[in-house]
GROMACS .gro file of C-alpha atoms in nm:
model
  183
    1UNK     CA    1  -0.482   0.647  -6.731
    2UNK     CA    2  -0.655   0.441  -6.459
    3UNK     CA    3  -0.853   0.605  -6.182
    4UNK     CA    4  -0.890   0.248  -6.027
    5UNK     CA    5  -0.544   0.321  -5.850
    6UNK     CA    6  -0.619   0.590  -5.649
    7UNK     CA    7  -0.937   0.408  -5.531
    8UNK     CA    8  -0.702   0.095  -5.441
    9UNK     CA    9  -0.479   0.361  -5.248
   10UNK     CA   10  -0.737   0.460  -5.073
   11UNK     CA   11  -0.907   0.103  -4.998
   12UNK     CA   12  -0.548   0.027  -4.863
   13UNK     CA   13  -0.514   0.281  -4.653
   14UNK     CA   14  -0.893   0.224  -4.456
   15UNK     CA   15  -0.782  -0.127  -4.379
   16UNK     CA   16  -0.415  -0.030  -4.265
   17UNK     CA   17  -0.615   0.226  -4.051
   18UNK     CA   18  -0.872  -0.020  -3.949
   19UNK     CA   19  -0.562  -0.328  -3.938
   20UNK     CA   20  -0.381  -0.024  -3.648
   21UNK     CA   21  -0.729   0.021  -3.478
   22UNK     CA   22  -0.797  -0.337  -3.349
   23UNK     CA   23  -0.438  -0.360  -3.264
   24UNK     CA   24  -0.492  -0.082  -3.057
   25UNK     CA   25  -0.821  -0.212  -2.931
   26UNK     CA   26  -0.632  -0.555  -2.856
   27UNK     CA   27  -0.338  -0.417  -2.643
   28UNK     CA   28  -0.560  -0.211  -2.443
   29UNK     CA   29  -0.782  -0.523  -2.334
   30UNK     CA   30  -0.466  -0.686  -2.306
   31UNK     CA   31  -0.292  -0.427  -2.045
   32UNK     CA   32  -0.635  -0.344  -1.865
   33UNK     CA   33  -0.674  -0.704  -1.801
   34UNK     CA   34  -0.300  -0.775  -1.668
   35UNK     CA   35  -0.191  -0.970  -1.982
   36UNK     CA   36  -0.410  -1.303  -1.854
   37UNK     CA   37  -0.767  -1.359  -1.883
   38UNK     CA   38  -0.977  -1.273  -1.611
   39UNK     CA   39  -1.192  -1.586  -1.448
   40UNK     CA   40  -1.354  -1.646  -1.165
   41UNK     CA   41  -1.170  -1.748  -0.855
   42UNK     CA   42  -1.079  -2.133  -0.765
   43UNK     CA   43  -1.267  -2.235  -0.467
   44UNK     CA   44  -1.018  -2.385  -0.215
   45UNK     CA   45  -1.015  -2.766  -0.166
   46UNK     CA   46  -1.197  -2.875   0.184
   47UNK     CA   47  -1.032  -3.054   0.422
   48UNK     CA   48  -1.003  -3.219   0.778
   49UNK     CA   49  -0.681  -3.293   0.947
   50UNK     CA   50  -0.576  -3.338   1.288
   51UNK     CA   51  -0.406  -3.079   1.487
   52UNK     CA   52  -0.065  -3.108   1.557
   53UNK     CA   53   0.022  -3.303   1.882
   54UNK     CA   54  -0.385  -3.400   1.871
   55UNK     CA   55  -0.477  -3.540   1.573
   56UNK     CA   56  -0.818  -3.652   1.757
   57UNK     CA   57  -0.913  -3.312   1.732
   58UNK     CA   58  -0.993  -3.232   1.387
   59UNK     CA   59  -0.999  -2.941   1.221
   60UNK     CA   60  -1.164  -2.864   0.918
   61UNK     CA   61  -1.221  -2.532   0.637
   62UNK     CA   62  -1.618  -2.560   0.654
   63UNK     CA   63  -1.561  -2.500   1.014
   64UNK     CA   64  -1.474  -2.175   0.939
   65UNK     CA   65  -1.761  -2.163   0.673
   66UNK     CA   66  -1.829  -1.767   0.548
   67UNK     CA   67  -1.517  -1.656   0.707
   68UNK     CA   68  -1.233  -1.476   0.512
   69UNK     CA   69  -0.916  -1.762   0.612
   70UNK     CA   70  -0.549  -1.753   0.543
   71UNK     CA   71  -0.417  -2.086   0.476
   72UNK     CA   72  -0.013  -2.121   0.526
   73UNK     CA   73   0.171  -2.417   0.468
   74UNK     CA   74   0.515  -2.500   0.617
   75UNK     CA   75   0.777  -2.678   0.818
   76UNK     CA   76   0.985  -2.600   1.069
   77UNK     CA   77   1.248  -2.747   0.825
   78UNK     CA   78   1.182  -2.457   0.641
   79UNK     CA   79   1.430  -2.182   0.671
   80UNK     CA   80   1.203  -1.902   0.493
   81UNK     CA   81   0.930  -2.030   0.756
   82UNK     CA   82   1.179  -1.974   1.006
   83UNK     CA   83   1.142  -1.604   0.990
   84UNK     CA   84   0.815  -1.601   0.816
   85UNK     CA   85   0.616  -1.807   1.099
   86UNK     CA   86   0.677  -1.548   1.364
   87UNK     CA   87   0.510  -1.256   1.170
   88UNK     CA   88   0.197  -1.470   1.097
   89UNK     CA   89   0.145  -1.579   1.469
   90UNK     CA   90   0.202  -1.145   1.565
   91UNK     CA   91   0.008  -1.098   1.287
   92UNK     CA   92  -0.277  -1.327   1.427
   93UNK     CA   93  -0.264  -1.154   1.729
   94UNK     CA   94  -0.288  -0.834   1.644
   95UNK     CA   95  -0.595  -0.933   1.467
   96UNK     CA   96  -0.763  -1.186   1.662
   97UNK     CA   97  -1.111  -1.248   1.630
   98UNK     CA   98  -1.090  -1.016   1.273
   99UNK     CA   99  -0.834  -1.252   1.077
  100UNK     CA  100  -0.814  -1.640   1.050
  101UNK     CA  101  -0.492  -1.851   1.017
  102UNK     CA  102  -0.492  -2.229   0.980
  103UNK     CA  103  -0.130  -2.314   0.951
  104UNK     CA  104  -0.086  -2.670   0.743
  105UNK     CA  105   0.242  -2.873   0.850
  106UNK     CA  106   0.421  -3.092   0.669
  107UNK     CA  107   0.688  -3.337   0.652
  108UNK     CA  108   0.770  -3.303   0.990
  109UNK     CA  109   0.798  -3.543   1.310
  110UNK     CA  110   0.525  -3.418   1.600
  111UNK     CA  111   0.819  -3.332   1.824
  112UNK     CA  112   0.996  -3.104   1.578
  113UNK     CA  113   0.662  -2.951   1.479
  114UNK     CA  114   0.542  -2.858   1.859
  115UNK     CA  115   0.867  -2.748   1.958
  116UNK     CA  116   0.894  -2.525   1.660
  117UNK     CA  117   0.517  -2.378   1.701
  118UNK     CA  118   0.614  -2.283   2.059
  119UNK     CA  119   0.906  -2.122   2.022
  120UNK     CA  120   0.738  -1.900   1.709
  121UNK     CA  121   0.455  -1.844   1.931
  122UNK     CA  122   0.189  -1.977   1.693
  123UNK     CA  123  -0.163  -1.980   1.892
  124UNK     CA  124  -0.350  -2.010   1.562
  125UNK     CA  125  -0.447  -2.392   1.474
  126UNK     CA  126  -0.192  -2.607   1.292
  127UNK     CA  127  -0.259  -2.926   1.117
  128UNK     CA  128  -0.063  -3.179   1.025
  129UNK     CA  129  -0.021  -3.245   0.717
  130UNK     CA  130   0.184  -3.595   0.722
  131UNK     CA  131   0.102  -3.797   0.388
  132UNK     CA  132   0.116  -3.408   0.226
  133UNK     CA  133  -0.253  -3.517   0.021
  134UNK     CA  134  -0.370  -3.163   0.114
  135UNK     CA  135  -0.035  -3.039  -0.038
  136UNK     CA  136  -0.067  -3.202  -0.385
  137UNK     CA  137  -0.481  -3.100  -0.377
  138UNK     CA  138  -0.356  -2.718  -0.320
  139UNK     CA  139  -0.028  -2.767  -0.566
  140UNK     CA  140   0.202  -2.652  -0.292
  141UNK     CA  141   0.447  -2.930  -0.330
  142UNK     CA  142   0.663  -2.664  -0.536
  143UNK     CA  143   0.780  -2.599  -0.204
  144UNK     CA  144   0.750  -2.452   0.122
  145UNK     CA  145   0.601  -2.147   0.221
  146UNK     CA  146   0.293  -2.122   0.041
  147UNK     CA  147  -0.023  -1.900   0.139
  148UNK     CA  148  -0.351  -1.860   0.019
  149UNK     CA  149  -0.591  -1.613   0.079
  150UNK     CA  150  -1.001  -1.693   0.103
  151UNK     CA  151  -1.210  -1.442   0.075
  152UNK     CA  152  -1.564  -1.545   0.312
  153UNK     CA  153  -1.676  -1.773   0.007
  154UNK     CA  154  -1.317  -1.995   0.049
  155UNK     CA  155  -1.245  -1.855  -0.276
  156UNK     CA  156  -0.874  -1.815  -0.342
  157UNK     CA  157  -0.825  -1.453  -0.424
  158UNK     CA  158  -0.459  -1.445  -0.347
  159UNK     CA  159  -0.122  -1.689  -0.309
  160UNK     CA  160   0.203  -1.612  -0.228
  161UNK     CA  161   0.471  -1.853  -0.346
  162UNK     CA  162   0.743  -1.781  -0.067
  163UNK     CA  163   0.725  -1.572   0.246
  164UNK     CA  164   0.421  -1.352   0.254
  165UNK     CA  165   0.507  -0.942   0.435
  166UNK     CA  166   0.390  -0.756   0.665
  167UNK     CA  167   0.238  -0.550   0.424
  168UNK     CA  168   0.057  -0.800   0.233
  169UNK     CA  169  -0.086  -0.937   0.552
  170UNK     CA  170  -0.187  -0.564   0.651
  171UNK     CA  171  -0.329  -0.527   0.339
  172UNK     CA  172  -0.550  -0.803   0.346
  173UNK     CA  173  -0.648  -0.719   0.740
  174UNK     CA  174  -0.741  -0.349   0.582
  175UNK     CA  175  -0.997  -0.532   0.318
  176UNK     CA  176  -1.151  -0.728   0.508
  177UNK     CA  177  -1.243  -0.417   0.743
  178UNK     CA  178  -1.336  -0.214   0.490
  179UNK     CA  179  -1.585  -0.516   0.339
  180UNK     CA  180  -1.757  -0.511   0.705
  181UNK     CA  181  -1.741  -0.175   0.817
  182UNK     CA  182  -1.542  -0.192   1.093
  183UNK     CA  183  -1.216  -0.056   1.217
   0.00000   0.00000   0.00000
């Protein structure tokens, strides 16, 4: 009789145990981390554009340098930023002076875009986006809307593929109060 067997038993057993144990380990990290890798934050491309209906009058993202910004892009071709554009300019006014929208246009004739921006109300600043560079640098051509968050560093810590809610925008308003202490 061999008493090697029971020892191999045994062996087997510790590594199936061992085998379970990083598995375990493994979907754990997995799950705690979302199921992607976590990385540091892409810093959002700088730009200058012109406004809409003034394109002498440039606007740019360092202007708003150490400022949390939300960056929207649309067109009033758009229908999702047909109902979408009206809760971003009440949303700007409820928080004016606490929140900061740059609205980036695109693909549409300066007519179609002022007209549209008045009758949304928009009094946050809207560039024009016309040769849609910005677009491609920010990989919103997949379409229209498309918003990204900044947090004060022009990080982007959020984007919303599609029509961002009222929630969403609350939820960032409630952040950035509770990062400066007021509210």
């Amino acid at each position: 009789m061999k008493l090697a067997v029971p020892g191999r038993l045994r062996l087997s057993t510790v590594l199936t145990a061992a085998a379970c144990l990083l598995l375990a380990v493994a979907a754990v990290s997995v799950l705690t981390a979302g199921g992607k890798a976590q990385r540091a934050p892409q810093i959002a491309k700088p730009f200058t554009l012109g406004l809409v209906g003034d394109p002498a009058r440039q606007i740019s993202l360092s202007d708003y340098a150490g400022k949390p910004v939300i960056i929207n892009f649309f067109g009033s071709w758009c229908d999702v930023c047909q109902k979408e554009t009206p809760l971003l300019a009440n949303f700007y006014l409820a928080h004016h002076g606490q929140v900061l929208i740059i609205g980036i246009d695109g693909k549409d004739r300066t007519a179609a875009a002022l007209k549209f921006l008045h009758v949304k109300g928009v009094t946050y600043p809207v560039v024009a986006d016309l040769g849609l560079a910005l677009t491609d640098a920010y990989g919103a051509q997949a379409g229209y809307p498309q918003t990204y968050f900044l947090n004060a560093r022009h990080q982007i810590v959020r984007h919303v593929l599609g029509a961002v809610t009222a929630s969403e925008l609350n939820a960032w308003a409630a952040s950035l109060r509770h990062r400066t202490g007021t509210g």
